[in-house]
Short mmCIF file of C-alpha atoms and ligand atoms in Angstrom, two decimals:
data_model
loop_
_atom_site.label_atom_id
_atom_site.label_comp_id
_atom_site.label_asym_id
_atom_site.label_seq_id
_atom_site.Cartn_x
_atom_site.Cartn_y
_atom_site.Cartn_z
CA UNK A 1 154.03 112.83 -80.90
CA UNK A 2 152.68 109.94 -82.53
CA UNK A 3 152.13 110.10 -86.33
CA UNK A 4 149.56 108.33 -88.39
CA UNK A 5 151.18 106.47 -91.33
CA UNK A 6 150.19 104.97 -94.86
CA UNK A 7 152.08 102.34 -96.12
CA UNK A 8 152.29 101.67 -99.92
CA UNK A 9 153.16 98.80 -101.21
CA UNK A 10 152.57 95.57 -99.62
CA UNK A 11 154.72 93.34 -100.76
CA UNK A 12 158.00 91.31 -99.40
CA UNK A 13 159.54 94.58 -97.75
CA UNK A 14 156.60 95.94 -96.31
CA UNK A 15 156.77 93.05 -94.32
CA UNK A 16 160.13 93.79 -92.67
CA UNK A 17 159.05 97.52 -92.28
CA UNK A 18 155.77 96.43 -90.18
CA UNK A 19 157.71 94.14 -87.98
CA UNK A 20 160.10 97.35 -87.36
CA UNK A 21 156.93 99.29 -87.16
CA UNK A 22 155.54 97.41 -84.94
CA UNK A 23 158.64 97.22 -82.18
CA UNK A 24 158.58 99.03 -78.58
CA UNK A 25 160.24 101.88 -79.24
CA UNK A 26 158.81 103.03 -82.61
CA UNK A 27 154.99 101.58 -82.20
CA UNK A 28 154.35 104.23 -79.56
CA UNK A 29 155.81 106.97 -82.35
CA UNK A 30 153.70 105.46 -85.64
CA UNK A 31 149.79 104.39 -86.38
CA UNK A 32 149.33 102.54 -89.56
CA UNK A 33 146.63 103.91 -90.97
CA UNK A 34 145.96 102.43 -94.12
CA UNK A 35 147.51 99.79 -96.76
CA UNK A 36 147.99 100.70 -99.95
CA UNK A 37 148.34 98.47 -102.91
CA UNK A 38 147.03 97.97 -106.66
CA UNK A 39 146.57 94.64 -105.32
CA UNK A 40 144.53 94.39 -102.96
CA UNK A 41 145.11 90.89 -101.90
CA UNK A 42 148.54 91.80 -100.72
CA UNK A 43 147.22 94.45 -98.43
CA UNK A 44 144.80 91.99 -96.98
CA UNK A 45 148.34 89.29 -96.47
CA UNK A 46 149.98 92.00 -94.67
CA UNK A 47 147.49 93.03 -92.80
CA UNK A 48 146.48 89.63 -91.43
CA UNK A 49 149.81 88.51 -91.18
CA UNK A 50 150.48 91.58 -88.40
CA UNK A 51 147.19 92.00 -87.12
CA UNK A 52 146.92 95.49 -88.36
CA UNK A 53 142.94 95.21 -88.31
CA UNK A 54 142.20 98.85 -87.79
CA UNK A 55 144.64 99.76 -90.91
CA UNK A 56 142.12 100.97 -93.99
CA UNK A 57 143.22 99.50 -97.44
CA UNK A 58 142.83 100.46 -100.66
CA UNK A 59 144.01 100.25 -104.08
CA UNK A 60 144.15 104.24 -104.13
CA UNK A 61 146.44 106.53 -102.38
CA UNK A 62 145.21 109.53 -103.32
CA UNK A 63 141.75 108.39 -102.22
CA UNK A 64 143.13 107.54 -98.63
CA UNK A 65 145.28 110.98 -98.31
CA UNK A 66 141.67 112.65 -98.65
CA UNK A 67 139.97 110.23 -96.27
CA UNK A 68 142.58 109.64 -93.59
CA UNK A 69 144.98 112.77 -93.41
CA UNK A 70 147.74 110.84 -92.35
CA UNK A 71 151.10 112.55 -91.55
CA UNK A 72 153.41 110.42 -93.69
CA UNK A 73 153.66 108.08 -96.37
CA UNK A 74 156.35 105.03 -96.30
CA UNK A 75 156.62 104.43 -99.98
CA UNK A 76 157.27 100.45 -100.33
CA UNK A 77 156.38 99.91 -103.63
CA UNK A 78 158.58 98.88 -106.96
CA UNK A 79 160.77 101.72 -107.72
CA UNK A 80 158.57 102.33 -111.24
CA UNK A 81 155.50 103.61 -109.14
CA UNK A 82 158.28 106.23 -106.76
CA UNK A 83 158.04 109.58 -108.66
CA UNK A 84 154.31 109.28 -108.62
CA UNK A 85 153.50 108.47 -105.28
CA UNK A 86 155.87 110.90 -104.15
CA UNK A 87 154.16 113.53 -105.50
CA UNK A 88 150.99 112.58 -104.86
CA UNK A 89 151.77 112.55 -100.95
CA UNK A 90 154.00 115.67 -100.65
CA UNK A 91 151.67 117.47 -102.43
CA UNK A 92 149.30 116.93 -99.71
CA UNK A 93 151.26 117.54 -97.02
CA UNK A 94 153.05 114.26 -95.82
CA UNK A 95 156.13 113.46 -94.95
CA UNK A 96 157.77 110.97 -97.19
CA UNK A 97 159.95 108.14 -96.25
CA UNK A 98 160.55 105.42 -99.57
CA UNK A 99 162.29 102.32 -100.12
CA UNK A 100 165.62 102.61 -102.19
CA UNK A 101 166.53 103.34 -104.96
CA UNK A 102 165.21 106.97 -104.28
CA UNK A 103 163.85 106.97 -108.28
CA UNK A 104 164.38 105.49 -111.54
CA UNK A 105 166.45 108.33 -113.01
CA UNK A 106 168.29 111.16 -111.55
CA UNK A 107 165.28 113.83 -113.37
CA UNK A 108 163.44 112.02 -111.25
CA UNK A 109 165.14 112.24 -108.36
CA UNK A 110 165.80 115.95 -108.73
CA UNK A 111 161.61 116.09 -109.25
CA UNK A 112 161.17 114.61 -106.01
CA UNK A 113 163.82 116.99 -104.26
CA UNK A 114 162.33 119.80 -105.75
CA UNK A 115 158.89 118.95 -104.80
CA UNK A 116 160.26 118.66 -101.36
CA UNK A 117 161.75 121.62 -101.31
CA UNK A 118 158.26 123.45 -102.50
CA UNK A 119 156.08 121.80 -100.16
CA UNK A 120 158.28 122.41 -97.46
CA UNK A 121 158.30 118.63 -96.26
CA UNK A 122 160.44 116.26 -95.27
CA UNK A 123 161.88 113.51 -97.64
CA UNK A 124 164.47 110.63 -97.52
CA UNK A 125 165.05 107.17 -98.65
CA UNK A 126 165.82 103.84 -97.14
CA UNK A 127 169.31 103.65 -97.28
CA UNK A 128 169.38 100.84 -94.60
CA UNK A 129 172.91 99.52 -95.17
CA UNK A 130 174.78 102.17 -93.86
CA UNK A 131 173.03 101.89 -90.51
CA UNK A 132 174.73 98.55 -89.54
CA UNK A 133 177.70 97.42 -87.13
CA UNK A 134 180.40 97.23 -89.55
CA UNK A 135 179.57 100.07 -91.82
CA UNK A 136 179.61 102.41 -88.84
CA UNK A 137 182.77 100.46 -87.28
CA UNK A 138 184.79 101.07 -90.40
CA UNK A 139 183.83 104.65 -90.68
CA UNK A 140 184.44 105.22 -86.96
CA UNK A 141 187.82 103.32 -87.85
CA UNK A 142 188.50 105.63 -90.58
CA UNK A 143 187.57 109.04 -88.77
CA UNK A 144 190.33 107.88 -86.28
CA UNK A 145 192.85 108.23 -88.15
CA UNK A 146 194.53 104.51 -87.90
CA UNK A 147 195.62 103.87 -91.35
CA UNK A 148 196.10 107.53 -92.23
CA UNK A 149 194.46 109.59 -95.04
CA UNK A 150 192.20 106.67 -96.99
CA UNK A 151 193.78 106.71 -100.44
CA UNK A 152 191.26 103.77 -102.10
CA UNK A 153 188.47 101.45 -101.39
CA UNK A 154 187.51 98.13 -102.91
CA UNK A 155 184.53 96.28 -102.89
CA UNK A 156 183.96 92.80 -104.19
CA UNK A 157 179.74 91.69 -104.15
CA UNK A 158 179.42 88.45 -105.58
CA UNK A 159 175.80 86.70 -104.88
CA UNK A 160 173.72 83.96 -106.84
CA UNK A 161 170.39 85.45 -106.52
CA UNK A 162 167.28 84.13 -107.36
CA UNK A 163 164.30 86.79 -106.79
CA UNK A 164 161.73 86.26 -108.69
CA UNK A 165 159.28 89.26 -109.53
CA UNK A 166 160.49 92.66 -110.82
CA UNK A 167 164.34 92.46 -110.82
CA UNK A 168 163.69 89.66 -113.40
CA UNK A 169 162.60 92.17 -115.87
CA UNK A 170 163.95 94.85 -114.34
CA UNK A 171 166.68 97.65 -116.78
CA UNK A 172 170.08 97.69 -115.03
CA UNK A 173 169.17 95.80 -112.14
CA UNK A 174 172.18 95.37 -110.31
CA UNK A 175 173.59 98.75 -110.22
CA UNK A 176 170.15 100.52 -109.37
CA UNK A 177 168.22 97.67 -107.19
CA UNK A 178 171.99 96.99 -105.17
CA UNK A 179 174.69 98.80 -105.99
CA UNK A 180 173.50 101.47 -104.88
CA UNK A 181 173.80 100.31 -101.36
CA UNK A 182 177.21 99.38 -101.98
CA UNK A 183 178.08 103.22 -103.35
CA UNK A 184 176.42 104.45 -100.70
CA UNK A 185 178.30 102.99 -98.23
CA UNK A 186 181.86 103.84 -99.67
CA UNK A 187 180.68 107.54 -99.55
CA UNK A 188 179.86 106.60 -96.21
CA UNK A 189 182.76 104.94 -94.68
CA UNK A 190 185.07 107.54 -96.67
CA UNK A 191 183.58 110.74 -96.03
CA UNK A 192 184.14 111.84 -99.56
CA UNK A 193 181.83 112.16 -102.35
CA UNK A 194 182.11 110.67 -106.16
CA UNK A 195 183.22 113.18 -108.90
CA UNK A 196 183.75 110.43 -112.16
CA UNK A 197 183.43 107.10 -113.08
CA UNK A 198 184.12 104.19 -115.49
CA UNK A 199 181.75 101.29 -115.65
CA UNK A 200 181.33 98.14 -117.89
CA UNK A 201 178.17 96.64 -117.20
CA UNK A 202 177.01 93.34 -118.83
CA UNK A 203 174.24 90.74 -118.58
CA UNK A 204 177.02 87.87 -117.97
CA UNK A 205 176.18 84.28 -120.16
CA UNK A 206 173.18 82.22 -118.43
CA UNK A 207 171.74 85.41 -116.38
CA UNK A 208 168.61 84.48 -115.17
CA UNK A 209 167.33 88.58 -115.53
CA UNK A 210 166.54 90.45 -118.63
CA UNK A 211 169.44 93.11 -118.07
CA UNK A 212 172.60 94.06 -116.34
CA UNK A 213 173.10 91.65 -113.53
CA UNK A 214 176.54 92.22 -113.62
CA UNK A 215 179.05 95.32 -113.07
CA UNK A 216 182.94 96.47 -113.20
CA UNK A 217 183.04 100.14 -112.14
CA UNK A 218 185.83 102.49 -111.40
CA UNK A 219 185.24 105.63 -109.65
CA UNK A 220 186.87 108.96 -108.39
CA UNK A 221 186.17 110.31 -105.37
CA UNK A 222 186.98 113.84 -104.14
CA UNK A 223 190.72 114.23 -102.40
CA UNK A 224 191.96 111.82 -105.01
CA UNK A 225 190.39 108.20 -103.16
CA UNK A 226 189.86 105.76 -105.78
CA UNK A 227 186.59 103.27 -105.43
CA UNK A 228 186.72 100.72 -107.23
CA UNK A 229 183.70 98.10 -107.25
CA UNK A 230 182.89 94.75 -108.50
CA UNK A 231 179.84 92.95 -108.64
CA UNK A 232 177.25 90.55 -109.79
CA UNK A 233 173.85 89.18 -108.76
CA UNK A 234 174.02 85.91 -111.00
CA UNK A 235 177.74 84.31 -110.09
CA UNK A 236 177.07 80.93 -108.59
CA UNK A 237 179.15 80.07 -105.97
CA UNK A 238 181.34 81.41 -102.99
CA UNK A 239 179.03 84.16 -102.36
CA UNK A 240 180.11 87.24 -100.60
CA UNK A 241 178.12 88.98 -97.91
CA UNK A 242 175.18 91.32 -98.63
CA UNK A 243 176.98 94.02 -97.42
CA UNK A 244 180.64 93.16 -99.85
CA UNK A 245 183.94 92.85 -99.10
CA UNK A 246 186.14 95.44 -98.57
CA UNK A 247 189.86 96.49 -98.60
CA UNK A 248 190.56 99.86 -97.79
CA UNK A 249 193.46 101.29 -98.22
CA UNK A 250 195.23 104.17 -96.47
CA UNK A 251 198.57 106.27 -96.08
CA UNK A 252 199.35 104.09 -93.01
CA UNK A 253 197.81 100.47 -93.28
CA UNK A 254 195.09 99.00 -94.56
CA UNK A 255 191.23 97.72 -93.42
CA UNK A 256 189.77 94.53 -94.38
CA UNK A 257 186.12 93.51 -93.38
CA UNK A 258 184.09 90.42 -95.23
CA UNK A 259 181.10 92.47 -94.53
CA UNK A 260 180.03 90.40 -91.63
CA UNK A 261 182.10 90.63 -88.44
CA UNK A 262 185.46 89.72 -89.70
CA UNK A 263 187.99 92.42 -89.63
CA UNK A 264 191.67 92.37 -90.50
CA UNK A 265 193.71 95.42 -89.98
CA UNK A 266 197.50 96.55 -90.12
CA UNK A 267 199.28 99.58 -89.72
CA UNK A 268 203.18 99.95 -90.84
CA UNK A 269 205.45 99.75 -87.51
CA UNK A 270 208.65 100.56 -88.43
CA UNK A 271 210.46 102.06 -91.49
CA UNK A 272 213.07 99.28 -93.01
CA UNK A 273 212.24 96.47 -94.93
CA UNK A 274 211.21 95.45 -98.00
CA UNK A 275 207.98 95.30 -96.91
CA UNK A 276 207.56 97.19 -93.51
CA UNK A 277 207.16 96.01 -90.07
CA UNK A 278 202.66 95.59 -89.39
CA UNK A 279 201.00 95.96 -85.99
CA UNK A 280 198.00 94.52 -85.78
CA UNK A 281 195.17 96.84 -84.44
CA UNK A 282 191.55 96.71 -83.42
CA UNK A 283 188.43 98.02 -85.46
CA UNK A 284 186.27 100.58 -83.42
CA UNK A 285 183.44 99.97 -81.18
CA UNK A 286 180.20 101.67 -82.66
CA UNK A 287 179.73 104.54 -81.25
CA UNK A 288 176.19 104.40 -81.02
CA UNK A 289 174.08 100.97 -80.77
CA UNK A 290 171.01 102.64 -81.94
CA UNK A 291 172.14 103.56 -85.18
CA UNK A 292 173.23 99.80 -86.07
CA UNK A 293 169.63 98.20 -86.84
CA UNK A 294 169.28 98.03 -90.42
CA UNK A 295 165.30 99.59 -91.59
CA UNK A 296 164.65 100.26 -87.95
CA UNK A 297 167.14 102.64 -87.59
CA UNK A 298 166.34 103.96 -90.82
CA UNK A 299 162.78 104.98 -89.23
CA UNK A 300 163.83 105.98 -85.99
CA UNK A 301 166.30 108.72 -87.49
CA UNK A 302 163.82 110.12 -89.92
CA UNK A 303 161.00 110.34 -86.76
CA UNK A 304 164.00 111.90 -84.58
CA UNK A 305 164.50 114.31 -87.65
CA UNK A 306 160.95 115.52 -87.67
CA UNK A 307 160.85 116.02 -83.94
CA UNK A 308 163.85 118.07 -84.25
CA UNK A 309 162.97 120.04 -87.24
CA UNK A 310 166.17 119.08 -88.90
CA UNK A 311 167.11 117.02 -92.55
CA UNK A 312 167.22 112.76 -91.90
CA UNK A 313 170.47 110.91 -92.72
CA UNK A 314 169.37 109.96 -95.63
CA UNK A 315 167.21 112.93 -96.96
CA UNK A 316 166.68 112.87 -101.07
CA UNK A 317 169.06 115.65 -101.03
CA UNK A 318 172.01 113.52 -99.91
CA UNK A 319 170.95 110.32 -101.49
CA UNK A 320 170.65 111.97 -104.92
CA UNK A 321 174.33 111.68 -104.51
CA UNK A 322 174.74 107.72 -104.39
CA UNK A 323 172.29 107.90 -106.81
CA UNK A 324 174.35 109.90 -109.38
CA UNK A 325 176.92 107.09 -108.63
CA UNK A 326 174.42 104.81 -110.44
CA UNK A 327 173.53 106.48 -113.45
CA UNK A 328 176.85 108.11 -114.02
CA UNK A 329 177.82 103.78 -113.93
CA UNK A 330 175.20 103.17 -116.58
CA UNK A 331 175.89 106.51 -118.41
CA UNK A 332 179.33 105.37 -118.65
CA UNK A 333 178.87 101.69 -119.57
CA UNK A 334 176.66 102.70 -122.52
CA UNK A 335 179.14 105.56 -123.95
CA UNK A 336 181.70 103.42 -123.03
CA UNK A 337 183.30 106.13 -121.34
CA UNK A 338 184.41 107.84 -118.16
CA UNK A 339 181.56 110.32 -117.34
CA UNK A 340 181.59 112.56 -114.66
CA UNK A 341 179.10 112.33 -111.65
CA UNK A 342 176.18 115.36 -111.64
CA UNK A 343 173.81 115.19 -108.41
N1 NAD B 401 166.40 98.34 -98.45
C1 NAD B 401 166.46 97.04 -98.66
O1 NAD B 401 167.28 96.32 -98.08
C2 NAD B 401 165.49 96.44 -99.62
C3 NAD B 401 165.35 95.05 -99.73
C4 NAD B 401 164.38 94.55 -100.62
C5 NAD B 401 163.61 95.42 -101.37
N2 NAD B 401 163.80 96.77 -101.25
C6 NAD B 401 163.05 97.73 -102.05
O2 NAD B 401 161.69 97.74 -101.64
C7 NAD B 401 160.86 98.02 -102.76
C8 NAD B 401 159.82 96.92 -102.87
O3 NAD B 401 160.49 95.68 -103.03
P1 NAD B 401 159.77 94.29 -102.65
O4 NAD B 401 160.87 93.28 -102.63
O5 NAD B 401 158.89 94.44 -101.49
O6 NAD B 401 158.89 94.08 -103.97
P2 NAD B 401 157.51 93.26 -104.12
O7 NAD B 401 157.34 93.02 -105.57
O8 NAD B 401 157.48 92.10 -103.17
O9 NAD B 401 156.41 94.31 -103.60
C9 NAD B 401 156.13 95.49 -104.26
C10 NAD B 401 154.66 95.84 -104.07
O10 NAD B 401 154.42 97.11 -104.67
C11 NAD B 401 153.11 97.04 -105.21
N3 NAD B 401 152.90 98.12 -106.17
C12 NAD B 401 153.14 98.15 -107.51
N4 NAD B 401 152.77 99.34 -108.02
C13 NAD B 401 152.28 100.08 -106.99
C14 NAD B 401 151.72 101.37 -106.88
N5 NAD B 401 151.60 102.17 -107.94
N6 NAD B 401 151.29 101.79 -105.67
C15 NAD B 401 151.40 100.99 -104.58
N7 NAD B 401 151.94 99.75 -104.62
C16 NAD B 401 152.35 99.29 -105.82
C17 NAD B 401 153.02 95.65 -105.81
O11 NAD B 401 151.67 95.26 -106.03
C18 NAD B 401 153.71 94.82 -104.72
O12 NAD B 401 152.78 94.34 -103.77
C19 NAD B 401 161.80 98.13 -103.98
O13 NAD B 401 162.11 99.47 -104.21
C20 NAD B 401 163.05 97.39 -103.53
O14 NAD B 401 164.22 97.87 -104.15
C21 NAD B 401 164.71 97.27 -100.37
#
């Protein structure tokens, strides 16, 4: 079946979602429709920049859900306008995919969820890191059993970012515009989910954004796995990858991955020594190539979840979950306590 789409929000994103759009293998499954954006001059760019000349824009979304009935709305836009255009298009009867983070506070994102739930349609966010080679190579590595039961994880994101545009102004914009990739994929590699955490967040000397470009958070997962993250968006120098680096500790051995392709593990191979005999082994093939291509796969699994009348990945109902990682972090930087973590 092949569904007729409205994207909103034009901007730098939008542009990576149209070139995924626009692949063999999900053009045949998706029609953009219509462009949606306050302004309209970034509809036009994206629209000449892909050739999308029989795509309708507008400033209005509600105006185009009247005019074109599409069957879903990809939500693009800055994470302020989310809880509102949303609404708007589950309310008439879309399907909703949206950029991360799934909303700017967790009542929000327990809105949206609800609204879901009460139109009976389908909802989930952009989560794209966890659908790449060496997120679903550590889980796989994990789920095997290698280094035993996973006791912690450790993630170190360090990047000198210069955006531009709304993370400059942006309210805790490390932990809710990244971090929450970075959460996301520790519940992902680990299988377990986050019960507390402890988080000092600051705005480190010479940040170049208005708030919180920096973060030290400790958290508690469930079957006593510790996660314990560092990061910053304004540290000059030696930059990580995108995707951190991790150690990841288990009864057994332990995993390291730089977030690219570089992997490092050992298991204990003996049992005398002051520190134990290592054997060196292999991380896992991906089990399934189609699930390692970033936004693309992102798509593809939500239109496979509609086709089979099941929840995406990534549905709001999950994702509320990585989000609760974030605001429990920013709950617990500003009380200066551990909080515990309510989806
Ligand atoms: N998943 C990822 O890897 C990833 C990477 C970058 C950005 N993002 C997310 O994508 C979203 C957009 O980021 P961006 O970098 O494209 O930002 P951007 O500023 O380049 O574009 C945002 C667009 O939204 C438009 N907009 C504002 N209010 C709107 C409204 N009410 N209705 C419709 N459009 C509206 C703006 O005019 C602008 O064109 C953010 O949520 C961001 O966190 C995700």
């Amino acid at each position: 079946m092949k569904r007729r789409a409205v994207i909103v929000g034009c901007g730098q994103m939008a542009a990576g979602w149209v070139k995924s759009l626009t692949r063999t293998g999900l053009s045949d499954r998706v029609d953009i429709c219509a462009l949606v954006d306050p302004n309209l001059d970034m509809a036009r760019a994206l629209q000449s920049k892909f050739a999308l000349d029989d795509a309708v824009l507008s400033p209005d979304l509600a105006t185009v859900l009247t005019n074109q009935k599409p069957d879903l709305v990809l939500d693009i836009a800055v994470p302020a306008a989310r809880l509102d255009i949303i609404r708007v298009a589950l309310q008439a009867g879309c399907d909703v995919l949206t950029e991360k983070p799934m909303a700017v506070s967790i009542a929000d994102a327990r809105t949206i969820n609800a609204l879901a739930a009460e139109t009976g349609r389908t909802h989930a966010v952009t989560q794209n890191r966890r659908f790449k080679d060496g997120v679903r190579r550590v889980r796989a590595t994990i789920e095997s059993g290698v280094i035993g039961e996973i006791t912690a994880l450790h993630a170190d994101f360090f990047i000198g970012a210069h955006f531009g545009g709304f993370r400059d102004v942006m309210e805790n914009v490390l932990l809710l515009d990244m971090a929450i990739h970075t959460f996301d994929a520790a519940r992902y590699m680990s299988g377990e989910e986050p019960k507390a955490v402890y988080c000092l967040e600051t705005n480190p000397k010479a940040s170049w954004y208005a708030h919180g470009a920096a973060a030290t958070a400790i958290f508690e997962f469930t079957n006593g796995v510790q996660f314990s993250y560092r990061g910053s968006w304004c540290a000059e120098g030696s930059d990580t990858n995108w995707d951190a680096a991790w150690r990841i500790i288990g009864t057994k051995g332990t995993i390291l991955w730089d977030g690219l392709d570089g992997y490092d593990i050992h298991v204990v191979d003996g049992d005398e020594g002051f520190s134990r005999p290592l054997r060196s082994v292999p991380i896992c093939e991906p089990t399934d190539a189609s699930q390692t291509e970033d936004h693309t796969s992102v798509i593809r699994e939500f239109l496979d979840a509609l086709d089979q009348n099941r929840a995406p990945e990534t549905a709001g109902t999950d994702n509320i979950k990585s989000l609760a990682m974030v605001f429990g972090a920013i709950e617990s930087s500003a009380k200066k306590q551990r909080v515990m973590i309510n989806p």
